[in-house]
Amino acid sequence: MTTVDAQPHSMTTPRVAAFDRWIRGRFADLNTELETLYARQQNRSNVEGVGDALKQCLLDEGRELIIPLIEEGNTDEGFDVTFELLGNVGYYMAACRRHEITEPSRERTSPLVEASALALHLGASVGTVPRFVTSHMETFNRAVNGVYRTFTHGRDEKIFLDYNTRSAFAYMRAADALGRIHPMGVSHPAADDLLRDAKRALEDALALNTELGALLDVDEFFFSVRPYYKPYRVGSTEYRGANAGDFAAFNQIDMLLGLCSPTDLAYSQVVVEKIPYLTPDEQRRLHDSFRHPNLLDGLLAQIDHAKEDWFQRHVATFLEVCEAHGRAAAHHHDELVVGFIKGPAERIPVEHLDGITASGPPLDVLLRALEGLRDRRLAADRDDLPTRHHDLATLRGTLRT
């Protein structure tokens, strides 16, 4: 058993701290033991009837720690403490879903009554969905003595989170740089510096994702990491699972560059659907992106100045940023999504394909949607999608040879 002497937030309560210690210690131990048992099965997707005593321990121990938290009520220790507690409740509920202690297709309401009540209370308090989300694993995952929260002690879970967290921050740096151009105008001398900053950040994201693909074990990710990100019920409502794209930065870059449009129905539906799964600060950033004009349209509007040095310089750098964003998007889809989800899914029995995606829809539907996102970001030449292929070609044609 792992012993964790976690240093709590300065304003947290003893009950909150006790639950956090359990999540960081005993909880991860139980999940790791269960994953070891599943790995010994001929069919690793079948977890029914395997490790039932461990599952009961997980269910009961978590419930015993959650009940006093409901009795304690909202002690208003601030966003960070409340959001971390929501994450811990979410980790518990997601693990119960992973081990099929709960299963939304066979339930009208979650059997985790106390956890659901606390999650609904906390989610309403902080302004997010009442479940564990990507930020709980990455940007709001507080480390204690260098160790952050995980479901298991598995090597591949840590690799996945290490690289995804660093990649998310790279995308955030790119979005921040692009967002700073709007108040100054695309012809401002500093705009080229900001475009170069965005390009470097996107190149960092691609390098991190490439290294992730080389280090991560396909089967370990598919069978022992991914299942914790499935949809589950909170009360009577089923919420989709944690998604790697649940940050504002990805869509900020799409819309600030002009590669994707908020008036594109299919695209805007994806963006609007994910807003409740972001932290309030991230939600505000995404809202702003819907209001700001994009750089591609800004450059096209000034094409009469194509012979000016600033235009030549800024267009050349802008196109490099678009290419960097497209390369990163293509790698993520073609190497990571296809290699680590589609490939393994083709090898498992069909009866275990239901609910295989974190987002909820069948895998083939999800893949088509992701291909559309990839091709928008690549500005691919497609007649069935609204891409900016021809507009980028127009800009490219203004450059001196």
mmCIF file of C-alpha atoms in Angstrom:
data_model
loop_
_atom_site.group_PDB
_atom_site.id
_atom_site.type_symbol
_atom_site.label_atom_id
_atom_site.label_comp_id
_atom_site.label_asym_id
_atom_site.label_seq_id
_atom_site.Cartn_x
_atom_site.Cartn_y
_atom_site.Cartn_z
ATOM 1 C CA MET A 1 0.000 0.000 0.000
ATOM 2 C CA THR A 2 1.224 3.488 -0.854
ATOM 3 C CA THR A 3 1.419 5.990 1.991
ATOM 4 C CA VAL A 4 0.966 9.599 0.955
ATOM 5 C CA ASP A 5 1.777 12.440 3.315
ATOM 6 C CA ALA A 6 0.037 15.025 1.178
ATOM 7 C CA GLN A 7 0.420 18.690 2.029
ATOM 8 C CA PRO A 8 -3.129 20.083 1.806
ATOM 9 C CA HIS A 9 -4.115 23.501 0.561
ATOM 10 C CA SER A 10 -3.659 26.011 3.366
ATOM 11 C CA MET A 11 -7.412 26.685 3.583
ATOM 12 C CA THR A 12 -8.683 23.134 3.218
ATOM 13 C CA THR A 13 -10.506 21.184 5.952
ATOM 14 C CA PRO A 14 -9.354 17.918 7.596
ATOM 15 C CA ARG A 15 -12.107 15.960 5.831
ATOM 16 C CA VAL A 16 -11.151 17.314 2.419
ATOM 17 C CA ALA A 17 -7.492 16.551 3.163
ATOM 18 C CA ALA A 18 -8.325 12.982 4.234
ATOM 19 C CA PHE A 19 -10.158 12.319 0.957
ATOM 20 C CA ASP A 20 -7.262 13.792 -1.019
ATOM 21 C CA ARG A 21 -4.776 11.513 0.781
ATOM 22 C CA TRP A 22 -6.944 8.512 -0.051
ATOM 23 C CA ILE A 23 -7.126 9.469 -3.743
ATOM 24 C CA ARG A 24 -3.360 9.895 -3.926
ATOM 25 C CA GLY A 25 -2.621 6.667 -2.046
ATOM 26 C CA ARG A 26 -4.989 3.801 -1.364
ATOM 27 C CA PHE A 27 -7.277 4.665 -4.306
ATOM 28 C CA ALA A 28 -4.387 4.446 -6.791
ATOM 29 C CA ASP A 29 -3.230 1.208 -5.134
ATOM 30 C CA LEU A 30 -6.636 -0.433 -5.617
ATOM 31 C CA ASN A 31 -6.889 0.635 -9.255
ATOM 32 C CA THR A 32 -3.362 -0.619 -9.949
ATOM 33 C CA GLU A 33 -4.161 -4.008 -8.407
ATOM 34 C CA LEU A 34 -7.300 -4.267 -10.528
ATOM 35 C CA GLU A 35 -5.419 -3.341 -13.706
ATOM 36 C CA THR A 36 -2.906 -6.096 -12.925
ATOM 37 C CA LEU A 37 -5.756 -8.622 -12.668
ATOM 38 C CA TYR A 38 -7.351 -7.428 -15.923
ATOM 39 C CA ALA A 39 -4.026 -7.702 -17.759
ATOM 40 C CA ARG A 40 -3.931 -11.417 -16.922
ATOM 41 C CA GLN A 41 -7.252 -12.051 -18.677
ATOM 42 C CA GLN A 42 -7.304 -13.393 -22.204
ATOM 43 C CA ASN A 43 -9.727 -10.595 -23.069
ATOM 44 C CA ARG A 44 -8.546 -7.441 -21.283
ATOM 45 C CA SER A 45 -11.768 -5.601 -22.160
ATOM 46 C CA ASN A 46 -13.822 -7.926 -19.984
ATOM 47 C CA VAL A 47 -13.633 -6.726 -16.366
ATOM 48 C CA GLU A 48 -16.880 -8.263 -15.135
ATOM 49 C CA GLY A 49 -16.375 -10.665 -12.227
ATOM 50 C CA VAL A 50 -12.672 -9.853 -11.914
ATOM 51 C CA GLY A 51 -11.359 -8.469 -8.601
ATOM 52 C CA ASP A 52 -14.797 -8.044 -7.038
ATOM 53 C CA ALA A 53 -13.415 -7.764 -3.493
ATOM 54 C CA LEU A 54 -11.081 -4.949 -4.537
ATOM 55 C CA LYS A 55 -13.943 -3.191 -6.322
ATOM 56 C CA GLN A 56 -16.065 -3.380 -3.178
ATOM 57 C CA CYS A 57 -13.213 -1.852 -1.159
ATOM 58 C CA LEU A 58 -12.937 0.985 -3.669
ATOM 59 C CA LEU A 59 -16.686 1.610 -3.580
ATOM 60 C CA ASP A 60 -17.040 1.474 0.218
ATOM 61 C CA GLU A 61 -13.897 3.370 1.197
ATOM 62 C CA GLY A 62 -14.663 6.236 -1.153
ATOM 63 C CA ARG A 63 -18.261 6.467 0.036
ATOM 64 C CA GLU A 64 -17.180 6.546 3.688
ATOM 65 C CA LEU A 65 -14.947 9.548 2.970
ATOM 66 C CA ILE A 66 -17.535 11.370 0.838
ATOM 67 C CA ILE A 67 -20.439 11.220 3.326
ATOM 68 C CA PRO A 68 -18.681 13.490 5.874
ATOM 69 C CA LEU A 69 -17.925 15.955 3.079
ATOM 70 C CA ILE A 70 -21.639 16.264 2.306
ATOM 71 C CA GLU A 71 -22.340 16.833 5.989
ATOM 72 C CA GLU A 72 -19.638 19.506 6.073
ATOM 73 C CA GLY A 73 -21.263 21.491 3.282
ATOM 74 C CA ASN A 74 -19.708 24.257 1.217
ATOM 75 C CA THR A 75 -16.992 25.823 3.347
ATOM 76 C CA ASP A 76 -16.001 28.192 0.491
ATOM 77 C CA GLU A 77 -12.233 27.814 0.584
ATOM 78 C CA GLY A 78 -11.912 29.307 -2.895
ATOM 79 C CA PHE A 79 -11.936 28.015 -6.475
ATOM 80 C CA ASP A 80 -8.704 25.977 -6.337
ATOM 81 C CA VAL A 81 -9.769 23.934 -3.294
ATOM 82 C CA THR A 82 -13.345 23.441 -4.523
ATOM 83 C CA PHE A 83 -12.259 22.484 -8.031
ATOM 84 C CA GLU A 84 -9.657 20.034 -6.682
ATOM 85 C CA LEU A 85 -12.300 18.408 -4.487
ATOM 86 C CA LEU A 86 -14.620 18.111 -7.503
ATOM 87 C CA GLY A 87 -11.751 16.396 -9.286
ATOM 88 C CA ASN A 88 -11.244 13.937 -6.440
ATOM 89 C CA VAL A 89 -14.944 13.057 -6.380
ATOM 90 C CA GLY A 90 -14.744 12.718 -10.158
ATOM 91 C CA TYR A 91 -11.719 10.426 -9.964
ATOM 92 C CA TYR A 92 -13.704 8.162 -7.634
ATOM 93 C CA MET A 93 -16.782 8.137 -9.890
ATOM 94 C CA ALA A 94 -14.702 7.617 -13.042
ATOM 95 C CA ALA A 95 -12.913 4.658 -11.441
ATOM 96 C CA CYS A 96 -16.260 3.121 -10.479
ATOM 97 C CA ARG A 97 -17.289 3.516 -14.115
ATOM 98 C CA ARG A 98 -14.027 2.002 -15.366
ATOM 99 C CA HIS A 99 -14.470 -1.087 -13.174
ATOM 100 C CA GLU A 100 -18.169 -1.304 -14.150
ATOM 101 C CA ILE A 101 -19.347 -0.780 -10.608
ATOM 102 C CA THR A 102 -21.565 1.714 -12.434
ATOM 103 C CA GLU A 103 -22.549 1.572 -16.094
ATOM 104 C CA PRO A 104 -24.763 4.331 -17.548
ATOM 105 C CA SER A 105 -26.516 2.170 -20.154
ATOM 106 C CA ARG A 106 -27.996 -0.078 -17.472
ATOM 107 C CA GLU A 107 -28.938 2.715 -15.018
ATOM 108 C CA ARG A 108 -31.415 5.592 -15.029
ATOM 109 C CA THR A 109 -29.629 7.277 -12.143
ATOM 110 C CA SER A 110 -26.173 6.786 -10.695
ATOM 111 C CA PRO A 111 -25.996 4.312 -7.797
ATOM 112 C CA LEU A 112 -23.269 6.576 -6.365
ATOM 113 C CA VAL A 113 -25.865 8.710 -4.617
ATOM 114 C CA GLU A 114 -23.597 10.531 -2.173
ATOM 115 C CA ALA A 115 -20.873 11.150 -4.746
ATOM 116 C CA SER A 116 -23.458 12.474 -7.207
ATOM 117 C CA ALA A 117 -24.900 14.855 -4.619
ATOM 118 C CA LEU A 118 -21.473 16.243 -3.740
ATOM 119 C CA ALA A 119 -20.397 16.487 -7.395
ATOM 120 C CA LEU A 120 -23.559 18.398 -8.347
ATOM 121 C CA HIS A 121 -23.025 20.792 -5.461
ATOM 122 C CA LEU A 122 -19.370 21.399 -6.348
ATOM 123 C CA GLY A 123 -19.973 21.697 -10.092
ATOM 124 C CA ALA A 124 -22.653 24.337 -9.527
ATOM 125 C CA SER A 125 -20.288 26.172 -7.147
ATOM 126 C CA VAL A 126 -17.433 26.475 -9.632
ATOM 127 C CA GLY A 127 -19.421 26.757 -12.864
ATOM 128 C CA THR A 128 -18.425 23.543 -14.635
ATOM 129 C CA VAL A 129 -19.957 20.149 -15.346
ATOM 130 C CA PRO A 130 -20.197 18.096 -12.120
ATOM 131 C CA ARG A 131 -17.640 15.500 -13.151
ATOM 132 C CA PHE A 132 -13.890 15.075 -13.464
ATOM 133 C CA VAL A 133 -12.579 16.862 -16.558
ATOM 134 C CA THR A 134 -9.280 17.120 -18.402
ATOM 135 C CA SER A 135 -8.071 20.080 -16.322
ATOM 136 C CA HIS A 136 -8.239 17.893 -13.212
ATOM 137 C CA MET A 137 -5.633 15.611 -14.787
ATOM 138 C CA GLU A 138 -3.417 18.282 -16.243
ATOM 139 C CA THR A 139 -3.412 22.040 -15.595
ATOM 140 C CA PHE A 140 -5.144 21.830 -12.180
ATOM 141 C CA ASN A 141 -3.479 18.641 -10.966
ATOM 142 C CA ARG A 142 -1.531 19.761 -7.901
ATOM 143 C CA ALA A 143 1.716 17.869 -7.323
ATOM 144 C CA VAL A 144 2.826 16.867 -3.820
ATOM 145 C CA ASN A 145 6.568 16.334 -3.556
ATOM 146 C CA GLY A 146 6.733 16.135 -7.345
ATOM 147 C CA VAL A 147 3.874 13.614 -7.681
ATOM 148 C CA TYR A 148 0.440 14.564 -9.030
ATOM 149 C CA ARG A 149 -2.840 12.618 -8.880
ATOM 150 C CA THR A 150 -3.236 9.561 -11.097
ATOM 151 C CA PHE A 151 -5.719 6.716 -11.256
ATOM 152 C CA THR A 152 -2.966 4.111 -11.118
ATOM 153 C CA HIS A 153 0.761 3.827 -10.570
ATOM 154 C CA GLY A 154 1.203 2.682 -14.177
ATOM 155 C CA ARG A 155 4.119 3.976 -16.249
ATOM 156 C CA ASP A 156 1.998 4.710 -19.300
ATOM 157 C CA GLU A 157 -0.583 6.780 -17.458
ATOM 158 C CA LYS A 158 2.178 9.054 -16.191
ATOM 159 C CA ILE A 159 3.786 9.316 -19.639
ATOM 160 C CA PHE A 160 0.412 10.183 -21.155
ATOM 161 C CA LEU A 161 -0.288 12.910 -18.595
ATOM 162 C CA ASP A 162 3.250 14.318 -18.553
ATOM 163 C CA TYR A 163 3.298 14.886 -22.290
ATOM 164 C CA ASN A 164 -0.325 15.950 -22.671
ATOM 165 C CA THR A 165 0.072 18.546 -19.938
ATOM 166 C CA ARG A 166 3.206 19.997 -21.511
ATOM 167 C CA SER A 167 1.588 19.952 -24.949
ATOM 168 C CA ALA A 168 -1.503 21.745 -23.591
ATOM 169 C CA PHE A 169 0.684 24.530 -22.218
ATOM 170 C CA ALA A 170 2.463 24.813 -25.572
ATOM 171 C CA TYR A 171 -0.907 25.328 -27.270
ATOM 172 C CA MET A 172 -1.818 27.882 -24.610
ATOM 173 C CA ARG A 173 1.367 29.833 -25.350
ATOM 174 C CA ALA A 174 0.472 29.860 -29.041
ATOM 175 C CA ALA A 175 -3.080 31.022 -28.339
ATOM 176 C CA ASP A 176 -1.859 33.744 -25.998
ATOM 177 C CA ALA A 177 0.574 35.085 -28.610
ATOM 178 C CA LEU A 178 -2.067 35.136 -31.358
ATOM 179 C CA GLY A 179 -4.649 36.753 -29.077
ATOM 180 C CA ARG A 180 -2.330 39.671 -28.360
ATOM 181 C CA ILE A 181 -2.228 40.699 -32.028
ATOM 182 C CA HIS A 182 -5.879 41.757 -32.212
ATOM 183 C CA PRO A 183 -5.646 44.975 -30.108
ATOM 184 C CA MET A 184 -2.628 46.192 -32.115
ATOM 185 C CA GLY A 185 -3.618 45.178 -35.623
ATOM 186 C CA VAL A 186 -1.960 42.706 -37.958
ATOM 187 C CA SER A 187 0.303 45.348 -39.523
ATOM 188 C CA HIS A 188 1.878 46.344 -36.196
ATOM 189 C CA PRO A 189 5.656 45.678 -36.141
ATOM 190 C CA ALA A 190 5.275 43.502 -33.018
ATOM 191 C CA ALA A 191 2.754 41.230 -34.784
ATOM 192 C CA ASP A 192 5.558 39.371 -36.551
ATOM 193 C CA ASP A 193 7.245 38.644 -33.211
ATOM 194 C CA LEU A 194 3.989 37.277 -31.818
ATOM 195 C CA LEU A 195 3.415 35.137 -34.901
ATOM 196 C CA ARG A 196 6.908 33.694 -34.484
ATOM 197 C CA ASP A 197 6.188 32.978 -30.814
ATOM 198 C CA ALA A 198 3.037 31.105 -31.845
ATOM 199 C CA LYS A 199 4.922 29.119 -34.457
ATOM 200 C CA ARG A 200 7.580 28.040 -31.938
ATOM 201 C CA ALA A 201 4.925 27.001 -29.442
ATOM 202 C CA LEU A 202 3.110 24.911 -32.064
ATOM 203 C CA GLU A 203 6.382 23.275 -33.058
ATOM 204 C CA ASP A 204 6.930 22.446 -29.379
ATOM 205 C CA ALA A 205 3.472 20.854 -29.239
ATOM 206 C CA LEU A 206 4.241 18.681 -32.265
ATOM 207 C CA ALA A 207 7.611 17.634 -30.826
ATOM 208 C CA LEU A 208 5.994 16.672 -27.501
ATOM 209 C CA ASN A 209 3.227 14.682 -29.212
ATOM 210 C CA THR A 210 5.778 12.932 -31.411
ATOM 211 C CA GLU A 211 7.776 11.911 -28.352
ATOM 212 C CA LEU A 212 4.580 10.793 -26.619
ATOM 213 C CA GLY A 213 3.754 8.521 -29.541
ATOM 214 C CA ALA A 214 7.204 6.963 -29.386
ATOM 215 C CA LEU A 215 7.117 6.309 -25.618
ATOM 216 C CA LEU A 216 3.521 5.276 -24.987
ATOM 217 C CA ASP A 217 2.612 1.592 -25.157
ATOM 218 C CA VAL A 218 -0.447 1.140 -27.363
ATOM 219 C CA ASP A 219 -2.092 -1.691 -25.433
ATOM 220 C CA GLU A 220 -1.383 -0.221 -21.990
ATOM 221 C CA PHE A 221 -2.941 3.076 -23.016
ATOM 222 C CA PHE A 222 -5.935 1.470 -24.679
ATOM 223 C CA PHE A 223 -6.725 -1.081 -21.988
ATOM 224 C CA SER A 224 -5.482 0.537 -18.760
ATOM 225 C CA VAL A 225 -5.469 4.336 -19.226
ATOM 226 C CA ARG A 226 -8.243 5.256 -21.670
ATOM 227 C CA PRO A 227 -11.059 3.397 -19.813
ATOM 228 C CA TYR A 228 -10.912 5.896 -16.929
ATOM 229 C CA TYR A 229 -12.032 8.671 -19.293
ATOM 230 C CA LYS A 230 -15.412 7.164 -20.189
ATOM 231 C CA PRO A 231 -18.821 8.841 -19.789
ATOM 232 C CA TYR A 232 -20.642 8.287 -16.515
ATOM 233 C CA ARG A 233 -23.809 9.437 -14.790
ATOM 234 C CA VAL A 234 -23.986 12.066 -12.099
ATOM 235 C CA GLY A 235 -27.451 11.754 -10.660
ATOM 236 C CA SER A 236 -29.722 11.093 -13.642
ATOM 237 C CA THR A 237 -27.582 12.855 -16.259
ATOM 238 C CA GLU A 238 -24.891 11.109 -18.295
ATOM 239 C CA TYR A 239 -21.863 13.330 -18.926
ATOM 240 C CA ARG A 240 -19.353 12.555 -21.643
ATOM 241 C CA GLY A 241 -15.818 11.642 -20.664
ATOM 242 C CA ALA A 242 -12.665 13.699 -20.362
ATOM 243 C CA ASN A 243 -11.339 14.699 -23.762
ATOM 244 C CA ALA A 244 -7.798 15.775 -24.658
ATOM 245 C CA GLY A 245 -9.247 18.743 -26.556
ATOM 246 C CA ASP A 246 -10.966 20.211 -23.496
ATOM 247 C CA PHE A 247 -8.950 23.429 -23.449
ATOM 248 C CA ALA A 248 -9.777 26.768 -25.007
ATOM 249 C CA ALA A 249 -6.376 27.076 -26.705
ATOM 250 C CA PHE A 250 -7.031 24.618 -29.534
ATOM 251 C CA ASN A 251 -10.133 26.467 -30.682
ATOM 252 C CA GLN A 252 -8.677 29.883 -29.941
ATOM 253 C CA ILE A 253 -5.906 29.111 -32.428
ATOM 254 C CA ASP A 254 -8.408 27.772 -34.982
ATOM 255 C CA MET A 255 -10.537 30.897 -34.858
ATOM 256 C CA LEU A 256 -7.820 33.509 -34.337
ATOM 257 C CA LEU A 257 -5.945 32.236 -37.376
ATOM 258 C CA GLY A 258 -9.200 32.011 -39.325
ATOM 259 C CA LEU A 259 -8.830 28.337 -40.250
ATOM 260 C CA CYS A 260 -12.145 27.547 -38.554
ATOM 261 C CA SER A 261 -15.204 29.756 -38.361
ATOM 262 C CA PRO A 262 -17.665 30.214 -35.478
ATOM 263 C CA THR A 263 -20.396 30.368 -38.139
ATOM 264 C CA ASP A 264 -19.511 26.865 -39.395
ATOM 265 C CA LEU A 265 -22.366 24.868 -37.865
ATOM 266 C CA ALA A 266 -20.496 21.579 -37.419
ATOM 267 C CA TYR A 267 -17.466 23.311 -35.913
ATOM 268 C CA SER A 268 -19.371 25.655 -33.601
ATOM 269 C CA GLN A 269 -21.445 22.759 -32.243
ATOM 270 C CA VAL A 270 -18.246 20.994 -31.184
ATOM 271 C CA VAL A 271 -16.924 24.134 -29.497
ATOM 272 C CA VAL A 272 -20.153 25.098 -27.724
ATOM 273 C CA GLU A 273 -20.638 21.534 -26.472
ATOM 274 C CA LYS A 274 -17.284 21.521 -24.715
ATOM 275 C CA ILE A 275 -17.570 24.905 -22.975
ATOM 276 C CA PRO A 276 -19.064 23.492 -19.704
ATOM 277 C CA TYR A 277 -16.138 21.037 -19.528
ATOM 278 C CA LEU A 278 -13.643 23.918 -19.224
ATOM 279 C CA THR A 279 -12.660 25.920 -16.170
ATOM 280 C CA PRO A 280 -14.429 29.310 -15.960
ATOM 281 C CA ASP A 281 -11.228 31.094 -16.997
ATOM 282 C CA GLU A 282 -10.925 28.868 -20.057
ATOM 283 C CA GLN A 283 -14.598 29.424 -20.837
ATOM 284 C CA ARG A 284 -14.039 33.187 -20.918
ATOM 285 C CA ARG A 285 -11.114 32.787 -23.302
ATOM 286 C CA LEU A 286 -13.241 30.727 -25.659
ATOM 287 C CA HIS A 287 -16.092 33.239 -25.509
ATOM 288 C CA ASP A 288 -13.639 35.986 -26.497
ATOM 289 C CA SER A 289 -12.514 33.983 -29.521
ATOM 290 C CA PHE A 290 -16.053 34.044 -30.891
ATOM 291 C CA ARG A 291 -15.995 37.868 -30.781
ATOM 292 C CA HIS A 292 -12.566 38.681 -32.194
ATOM 293 C CA PRO A 293 -11.848 39.074 -35.923
ATOM 294 C CA ASN A 294 -9.407 36.563 -37.376
ATOM 295 C CA LEU A 295 -5.951 37.188 -38.802
ATOM 296 C CA LEU A 296 -6.565 35.573 -42.190
ATOM 297 C CA ASP A 297 -9.451 37.916 -42.969
ATOM 298 C CA GLY A 298 -7.403 40.809 -41.610
ATOM 299 C CA LEU A 299 -4.568 40.105 -44.028
ATOM 300 C CA LEU A 300 -6.886 39.547 -46.990
ATOM 301 C CA ALA A 301 -8.541 42.895 -46.253
ATOM 302 C CA GLN A 302 -5.154 44.605 -46.629
ATOM 303 C CA ILE A 303 -4.069 42.802 -49.782
ATOM 304 C CA ASP A 304 -3.801 46.190 -51.527
ATOM 305 C CA HIS A 305 -0.627 46.621 -49.435
ATOM 306 C CA ALA A 306 0.859 43.355 -50.724
ATOM 307 C CA LYS A 307 4.014 45.067 -51.974
ATOM 308 C CA GLU A 308 4.798 46.570 -48.575
ATOM 309 C CA ASP A 309 7.615 44.953 -46.621
ATOM 310 C CA TRP A 310 5.469 44.487 -43.513
ATOM 311 C CA PHE A 311 2.818 42.634 -45.532
ATOM 312 C CA GLN A 312 5.365 40.339 -47.141
ATOM 313 C CA ARG A 313 6.985 39.590 -43.799
ATOM 314 C CA HIS A 314 3.775 39.081 -41.809
ATOM 315 C CA VAL A 315 2.061 36.959 -44.466
ATOM 316 C CA ALA A 316 5.096 34.683 -44.746
ATOM 317 C CA THR A 317 5.188 34.161 -40.981
ATOM 318 C CA PHE A 318 1.405 33.792 -40.751
ATOM 319 C CA LEU A 319 1.478 31.016 -43.350
ATOM 320 C CA GLU A 320 4.219 29.266 -41.369
ATOM 321 C CA VAL A 321 2.014 29.410 -38.258
ATOM 322 C CA CYS A 322 -0.911 27.902 -40.187
ATOM 323 C CA GLU A 323 1.336 25.137 -41.508
ATOM 324 C CA ALA A 324 2.657 24.408 -37.989
ATOM 325 C CA HIS A 325 -0.895 24.183 -36.637
ATOM 326 C CA GLY A 326 -1.914 21.883 -39.490
ATOM 327 C CA ARG A 327 1.105 19.601 -39.022
ATOM 328 C CA ALA A 328 0.388 19.245 -35.305
ATOM 329 C CA ALA A 329 -3.290 18.518 -35.972
ATOM 330 C CA ALA A 330 -2.472 15.944 -38.655
ATOM 331 C CA HIS A 331 0.047 14.186 -36.416
ATOM 332 C CA HIS A 332 -2.392 14.064 -33.514
ATOM 333 C CA HIS A 333 -5.100 12.490 -35.647
ATOM 334 C CA ASP A 334 -3.076 10.277 -37.998
ATOM 335 C CA GLU A 335 -0.567 8.989 -35.451
ATOM 336 C CA LEU A 336 -2.137 9.235 -31.994
ATOM 337 C CA VAL A 337 -5.883 8.848 -32.567
ATOM 338 C CA VAL A 338 -5.528 6.254 -35.311
ATOM 339 C CA GLY A 339 -2.604 4.454 -33.713
ATOM 340 C CA PHE A 340 -3.752 4.401 -30.111
ATOM 341 C CA ILE A 341 -7.548 4.168 -30.442
ATOM 342 C CA LYS A 342 -8.674 3.066 -33.890
ATOM 343 C CA GLY A 343 -5.999 0.364 -34.301
ATOM 344 C CA PRO A 344 -6.542 -1.420 -30.965
ATOM 345 C CA ALA A 345 -10.338 -1.093 -31.290
ATOM 346 C CA GLU A 346 -10.195 -3.214 -34.430
ATOM 347 C CA ARG A 347 -8.715 -6.073 -32.412
ATOM 348 C CA ILE A 348 -11.266 -6.355 -29.602
ATOM 349 C CA PRO A 349 -14.596 -8.268 -29.605
ATOM 350 C CA VAL A 350 -17.483 -6.268 -31.029
ATOM 351 C CA GLU A 351 -19.511 -6.572 -27.813
ATOM 352 C CA HIS A 352 -16.908 -4.412 -26.037
ATOM 353 C CA LEU A 353 -17.028 -1.554 -28.550
ATOM 354 C CA ASP A 354 -20.057 0.132 -26.966
ATOM 355 C CA GLY A 355 -19.008 3.232 -25.057
ATOM 356 C CA ILE A 356 -15.422 2.909 -26.210
ATOM 357 C CA THR A 357 -14.961 6.637 -26.778
ATOM 358 C CA ALA A 358 -14.723 9.292 -24.100
ATOM 359 C CA SER A 359 -17.031 11.554 -26.097
ATOM 360 C CA GLY A 360 -19.832 9.008 -26.241
ATOM 361 C CA PRO A 361 -20.633 8.495 -29.975
ATOM 362 C CA PRO A 362 -19.592 5.328 -31.842
ATOM 363 C CA LEU A 363 -15.949 5.229 -32.862
ATOM 364 C CA ASP A 364 -16.590 5.586 -36.606
ATOM 365 C CA VAL A 365 -18.725 8.701 -36.002
ATOM 366 C CA LEU A 366 -16.061 10.213 -33.758
ATOM 367 C CA LEU A 367 -13.302 9.507 -36.275
ATOM 368 C CA ARG A 368 -15.217 11.231 -39.086
ATOM 369 C CA ALA A 369 -15.712 14.283 -36.885
ATOM 370 C CA LEU A 370 -12.028 14.347 -35.958
ATOM 371 C CA GLU A 371 -11.015 14.003 -39.601
ATOM 372 C CA GLY A 372 -13.128 17.069 -40.348
ATOM 373 C CA LEU A 373 -11.343 19.038 -37.625
ATOM 374 C CA ARG A 374 -7.970 17.907 -38.928
ATOM 375 C CA ASP A 375 -8.771 18.978 -42.493
ATOM 376 C CA ARG A 376 -10.108 22.353 -41.396
ATOM 377 C CA ARG A 377 -6.837 22.954 -39.546
ATOM 378 C CA LEU A 378 -4.869 21.780 -42.574
ATOM 379 C CA ALA A 379 -6.966 24.006 -44.862
ATOM 380 C CA ALA A 380 -7.353 20.927 -47.044
ATOM 381 C CA ASP A 381 -8.848 21.225 -50.521
ATOM 382 C CA ARG A 382 -12.261 19.663 -49.851
ATOM 383 C CA ASP A 383 -15.580 20.470 -51.469
ATOM 384 C CA ASP A 384 -17.634 18.978 -48.622
ATOM 385 C CA LEU A 385 -16.082 21.085 -45.836
ATOM 386 C CA PRO A 386 -15.751 24.853 -45.410
ATOM 387 C CA THR A 387 -11.950 25.151 -45.363
ATOM 388 C CA ARG A 388 -9.744 28.189 -46.117
ATOM 389 C CA HIS A 389 -7.678 26.403 -48.749
ATOM 390 C CA HIS A 390 -8.300 28.943 -51.507
ATOM 391 C CA ASP A 391 -7.857 31.972 -49.213
ATOM 392 C CA LEU A 392 -4.462 30.714 -48.060
ATOM 393 C CA ALA A 393 -3.525 30.121 -51.693
ATOM 394 C CA THR A 394 -4.452 33.731 -52.441
ATOM 395 C CA LEU A 395 -2.169 34.976 -49.670
ATOM 396 C CA ARG A 396 0.594 32.646 -50.745
ATOM 397 C CA GLY A 397 0.343 34.059 -54.250
ATOM 398 C CA THR A 398 1.166 37.570 -53.019
ATOM 399 C CA LEU A 399 4.629 36.582 -51.754
ATOM 400 C CA ARG A 400 7.670 37.582 -53.754
ATOM 401 C CA THR A 401 9.523 34.643 -55.211
#
